XYZ file of C-alpha atoms in Angstrom:
314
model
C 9.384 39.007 -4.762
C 9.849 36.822 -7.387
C 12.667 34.623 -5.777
C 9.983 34.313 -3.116
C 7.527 33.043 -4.939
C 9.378 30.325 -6.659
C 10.765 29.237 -3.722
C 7.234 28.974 -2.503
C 5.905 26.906 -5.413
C 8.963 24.349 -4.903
C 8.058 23.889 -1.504
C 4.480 23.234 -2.159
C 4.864 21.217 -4.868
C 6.997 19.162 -3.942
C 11.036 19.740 -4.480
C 11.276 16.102 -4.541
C 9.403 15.566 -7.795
C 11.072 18.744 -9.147
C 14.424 17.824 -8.962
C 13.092 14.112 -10.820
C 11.239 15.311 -13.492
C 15.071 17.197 -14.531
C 16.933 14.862 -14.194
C 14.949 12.260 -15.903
C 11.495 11.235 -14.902
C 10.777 8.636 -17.012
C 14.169 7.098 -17.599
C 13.922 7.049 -13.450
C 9.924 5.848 -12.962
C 9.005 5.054 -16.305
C 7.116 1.823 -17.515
C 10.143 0.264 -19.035
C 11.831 -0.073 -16.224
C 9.124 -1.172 -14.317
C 8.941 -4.200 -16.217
C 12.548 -4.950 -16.716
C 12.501 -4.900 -13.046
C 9.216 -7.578 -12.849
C 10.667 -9.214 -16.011
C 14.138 -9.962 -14.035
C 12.062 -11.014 -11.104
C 9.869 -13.661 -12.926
C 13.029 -14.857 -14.572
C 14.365 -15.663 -11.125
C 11.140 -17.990 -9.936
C 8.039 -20.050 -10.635
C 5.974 -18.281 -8.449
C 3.435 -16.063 -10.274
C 1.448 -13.911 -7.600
C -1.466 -12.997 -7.136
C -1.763 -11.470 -4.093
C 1.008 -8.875 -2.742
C 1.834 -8.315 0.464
C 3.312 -5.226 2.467
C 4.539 -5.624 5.940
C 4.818 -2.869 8.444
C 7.491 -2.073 11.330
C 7.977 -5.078 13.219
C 5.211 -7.412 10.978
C 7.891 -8.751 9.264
C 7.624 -12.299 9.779
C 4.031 -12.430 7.544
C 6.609 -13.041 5.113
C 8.199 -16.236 6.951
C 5.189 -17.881 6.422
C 5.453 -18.257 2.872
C 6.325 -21.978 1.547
C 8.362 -22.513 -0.754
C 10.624 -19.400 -0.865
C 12.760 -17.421 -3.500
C 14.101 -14.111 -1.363
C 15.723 -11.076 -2.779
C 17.271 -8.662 -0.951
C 16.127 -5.075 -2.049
C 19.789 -4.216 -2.979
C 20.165 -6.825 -5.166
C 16.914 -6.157 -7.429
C 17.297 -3.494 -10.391
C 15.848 -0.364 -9.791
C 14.384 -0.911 -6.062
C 14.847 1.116 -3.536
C 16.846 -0.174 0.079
C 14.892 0.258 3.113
C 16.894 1.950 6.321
C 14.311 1.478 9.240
C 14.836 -0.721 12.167
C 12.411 -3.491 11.856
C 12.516 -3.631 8.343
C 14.604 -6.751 6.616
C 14.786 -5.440 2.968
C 13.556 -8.449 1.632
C 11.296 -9.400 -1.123
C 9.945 -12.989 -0.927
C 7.759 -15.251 -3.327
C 6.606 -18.311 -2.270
C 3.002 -19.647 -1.318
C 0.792 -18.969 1.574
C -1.784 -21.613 2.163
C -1.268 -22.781 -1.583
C -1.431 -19.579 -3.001
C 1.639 -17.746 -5.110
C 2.384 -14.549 -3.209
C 4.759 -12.256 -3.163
C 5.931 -10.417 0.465
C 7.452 -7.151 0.783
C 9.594 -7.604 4.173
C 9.955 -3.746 4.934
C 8.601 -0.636 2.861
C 9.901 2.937 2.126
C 8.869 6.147 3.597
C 9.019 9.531 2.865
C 11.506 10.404 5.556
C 14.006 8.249 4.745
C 14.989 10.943 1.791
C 13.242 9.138 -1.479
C 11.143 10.873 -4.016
C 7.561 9.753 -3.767
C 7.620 8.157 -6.584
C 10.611 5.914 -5.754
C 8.339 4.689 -2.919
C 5.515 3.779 -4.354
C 7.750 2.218 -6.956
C 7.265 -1.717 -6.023
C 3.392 -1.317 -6.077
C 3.826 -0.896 -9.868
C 6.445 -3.863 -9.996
C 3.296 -5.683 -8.313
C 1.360 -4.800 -11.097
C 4.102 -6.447 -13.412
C 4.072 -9.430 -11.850
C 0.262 -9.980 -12.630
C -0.572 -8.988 -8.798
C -4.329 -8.483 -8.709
C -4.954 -7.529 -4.927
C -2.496 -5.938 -2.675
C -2.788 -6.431 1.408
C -0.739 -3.649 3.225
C 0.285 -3.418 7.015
C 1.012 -0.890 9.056
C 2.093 0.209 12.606
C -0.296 3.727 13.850
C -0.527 5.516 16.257
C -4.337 5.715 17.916
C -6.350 9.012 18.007
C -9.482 7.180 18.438
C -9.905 7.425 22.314
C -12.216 4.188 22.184
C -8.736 2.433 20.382
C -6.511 0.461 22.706
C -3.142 -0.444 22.043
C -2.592 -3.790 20.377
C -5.966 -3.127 18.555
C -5.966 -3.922 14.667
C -7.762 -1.533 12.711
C -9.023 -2.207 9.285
C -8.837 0.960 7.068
C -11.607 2.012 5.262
C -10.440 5.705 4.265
C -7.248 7.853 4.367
C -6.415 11.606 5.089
C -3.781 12.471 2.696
C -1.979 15.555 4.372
C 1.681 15.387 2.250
C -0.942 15.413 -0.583
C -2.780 18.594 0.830
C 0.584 19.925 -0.137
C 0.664 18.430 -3.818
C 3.232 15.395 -2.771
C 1.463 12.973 -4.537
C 2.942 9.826 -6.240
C 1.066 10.695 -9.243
C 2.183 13.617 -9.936
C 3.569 14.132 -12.947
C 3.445 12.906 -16.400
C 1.266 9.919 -16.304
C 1.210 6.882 -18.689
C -2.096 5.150 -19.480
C -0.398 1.911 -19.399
C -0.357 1.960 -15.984
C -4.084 3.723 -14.666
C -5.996 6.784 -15.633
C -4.554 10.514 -15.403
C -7.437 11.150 -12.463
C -8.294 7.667 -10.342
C -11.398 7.637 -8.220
C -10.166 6.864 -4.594
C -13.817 7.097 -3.121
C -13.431 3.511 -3.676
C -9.691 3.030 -2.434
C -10.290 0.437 -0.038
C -12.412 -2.504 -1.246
C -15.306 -2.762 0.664
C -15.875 -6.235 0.371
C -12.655 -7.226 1.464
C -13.319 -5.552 4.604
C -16.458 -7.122 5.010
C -14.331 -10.611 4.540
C -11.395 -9.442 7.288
C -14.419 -8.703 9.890
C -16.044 -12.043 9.281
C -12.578 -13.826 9.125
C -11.749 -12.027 12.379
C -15.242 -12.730 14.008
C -14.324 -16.561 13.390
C -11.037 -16.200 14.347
C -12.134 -14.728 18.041
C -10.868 -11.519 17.212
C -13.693 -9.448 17.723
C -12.566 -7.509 21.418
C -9.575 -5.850 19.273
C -10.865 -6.107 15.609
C -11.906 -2.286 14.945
C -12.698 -0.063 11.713
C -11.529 3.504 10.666
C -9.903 6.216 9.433
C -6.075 6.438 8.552
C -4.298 9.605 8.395
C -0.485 9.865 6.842
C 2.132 12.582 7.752
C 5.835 12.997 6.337
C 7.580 11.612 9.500
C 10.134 10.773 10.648
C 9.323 13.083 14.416
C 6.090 11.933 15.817
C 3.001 14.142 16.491
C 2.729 17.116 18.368
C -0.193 17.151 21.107
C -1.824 19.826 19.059
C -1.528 17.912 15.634
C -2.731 14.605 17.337
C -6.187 17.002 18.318
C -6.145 18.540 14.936
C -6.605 15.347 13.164
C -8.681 13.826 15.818
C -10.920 16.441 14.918
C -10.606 16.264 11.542
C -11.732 12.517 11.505
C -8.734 10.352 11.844
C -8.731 8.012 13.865
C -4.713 6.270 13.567
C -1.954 8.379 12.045
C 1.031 6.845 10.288
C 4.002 7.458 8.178
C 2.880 5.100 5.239
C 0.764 3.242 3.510
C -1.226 5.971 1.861
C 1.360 6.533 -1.315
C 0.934 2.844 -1.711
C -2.866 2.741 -1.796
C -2.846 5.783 -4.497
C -0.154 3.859 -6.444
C -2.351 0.005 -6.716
C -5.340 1.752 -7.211
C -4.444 3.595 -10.370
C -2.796 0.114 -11.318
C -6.510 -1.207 -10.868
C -5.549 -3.500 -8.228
C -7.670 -4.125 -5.577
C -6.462 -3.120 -1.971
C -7.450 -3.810 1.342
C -5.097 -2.468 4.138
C -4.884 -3.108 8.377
C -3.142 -0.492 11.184
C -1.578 -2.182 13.837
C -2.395 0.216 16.970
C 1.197 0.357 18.499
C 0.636 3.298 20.909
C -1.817 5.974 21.836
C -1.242 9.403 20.572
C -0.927 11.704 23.446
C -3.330 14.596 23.614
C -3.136 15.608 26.826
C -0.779 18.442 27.777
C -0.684 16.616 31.458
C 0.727 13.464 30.200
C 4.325 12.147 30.683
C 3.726 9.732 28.052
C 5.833 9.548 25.021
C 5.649 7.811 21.729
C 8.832 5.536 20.714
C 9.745 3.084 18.211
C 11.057 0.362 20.604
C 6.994 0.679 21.578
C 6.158 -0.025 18.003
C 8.449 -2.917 17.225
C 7.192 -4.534 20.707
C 3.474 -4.569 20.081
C 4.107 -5.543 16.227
C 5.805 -8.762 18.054
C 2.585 -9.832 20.538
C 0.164 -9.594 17.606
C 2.626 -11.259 14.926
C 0.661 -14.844 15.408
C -3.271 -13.145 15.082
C -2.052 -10.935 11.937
C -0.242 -14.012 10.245
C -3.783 -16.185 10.685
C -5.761 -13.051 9.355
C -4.345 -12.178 6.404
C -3.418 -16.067 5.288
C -6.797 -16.633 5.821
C -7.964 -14.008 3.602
C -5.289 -14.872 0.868
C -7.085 -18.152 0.705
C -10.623 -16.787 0.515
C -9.838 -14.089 -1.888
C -8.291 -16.362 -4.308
C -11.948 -18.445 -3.933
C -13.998 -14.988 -4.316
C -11.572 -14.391 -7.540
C -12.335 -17.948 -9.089
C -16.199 -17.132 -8.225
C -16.063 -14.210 -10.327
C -14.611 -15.458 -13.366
């Protein structure tokens, strides 16, 4: 009975973050390597950003619009994690977008691709580092929202954690105050105003007949959602459902940063036990490619305007 219950407990709190914590947790995650990591970057460029950005599956070429260019390939940067998804370069890029320093995250680490949580949410911190004060993150989803239409870009305004309903949470652990508080508010997680900005921008822009709002729910990945699980968190107010993001969001918000964060809607999420439809990541990567141009304008546009709210507030 005991057995069982320890086996239990590792399962619900997370084996991952078990087996790190042993073998090192800080030595692995720590602050110190953190910023030898954004040390060895800034040693290696000019470019101070900030503003960081995250693409999503097939979104990659946000980063190609950067002037001005110093790119790393994940492999070659100390500490960073290599990304193994299909539509993902591995790439980190500085350079300037509209005139302002940025750095570009071309492809991002999930959960089913085998890394600890922490090791994930790793670069948000290295953001941090760099002097990074607002972090935009992309994302391909999946819609529940039956009013959502495929090629639809939905600005987040809350998250359903379910891997943390579990206790996988990148801030588990020991946690040091140089980076954020032991318990962050996330009421807050997505700045409102910044959302207010990406509606305007997108109003300007002619966006408004695919521009939408909602709710963004995570799961572990890497199999897509079951009919039933696609009701379930209809139901429970979702209204896209991903494989990332989230972990990041939890991460730059203890940093203090501020975060504003957009779901590409690559496919509809079947809920009907009638329909021969089935979700794909060929469908993903396709979409991500006819909305490249409107994302690019949206989010260099709000670089540029954030910087100017920024300057108004100091």
């Amino acid at each position: 009975m005991t057995f069982l219950l320890v086996i239990l407990t590792l399962l619900t709190h997370n084996y991952d973050l078990f087996l790190v914590a042993e073998t090192g947790f800080h030595r692995i995650y720590g602050y110190d390597d953190c910023k030898a990591t954004a040390d060895w970057l800034l040693a290696q460029t000019d470019v101070r950003p900030i503003v960081g950005i995250v693409c999503g599956s097939g979104m990659g070429g946000l980063a190609d619009t950067l002037k001005n260019q110093v790119a790393f390939s994940y492999e070659d940067i100390p500490h960073f994690p290599q990304s193994t998804v299909h539509g993902h370069a591995g790439r980190l890029v500085f350079g300037t977008l509209k005139g302002r320093p940025c750095v570009c995250m071309q492809g991002r680490f999930h959960l089913y691709e085998g890394y600890p949580i922490q090791k994930i949410t790793l670069p948000m911190r290295i953001f941090k580092l760099l002097g990074v004060e607002t972090v935009i993150l992309t994302n391909a989803a999946g819609g529940l929202n039956q009013d959502f239409k495929v090629g639809d870009v939905m600005i987040i305004k809350d998250h359903l954690n379910v891997p943390g309903f579990a206790g996988n949470n990148p801030l588990s652990g020991p946690n040091d105050e140089r980076f954020g508080v032991r318990f962050p508010c996330m009421s807050d997680a997505y700045d409102r105003e910044l959302q207010q900005m990406a509606m305007e921008i997108g109003q300007e822009l002619g966006y408004g007949d695919f521009l939408r709002e909602g709710v963004y729910c995570v799961l572990g990945g890497p199999s897509f959602e079951t009919i039933a699980e696609c009701r379930m968190l209809h139901r429970l107010g979702a209204d896209a459902v991903g494989m990332s993001t989230v972990h990041e969001v939890l991460v730059a918000r203890h940093c203090g940063m501020r975060v504003f964060a957009l779901s590409l809607i690559t496919n509809q999420a079947v809920m009907d036990y009638d329909s021969e439809e089935k979700a794909n990541h060929e469908e993903v990567l396709q979409t991500g490619k006819q909305r490249a141009e409107q994302l690019e304008r949206l989010v260099s546009t709000m670089v540029t305007r954030i910087e100017q709210n920024n300057n108004n507030d100091a």
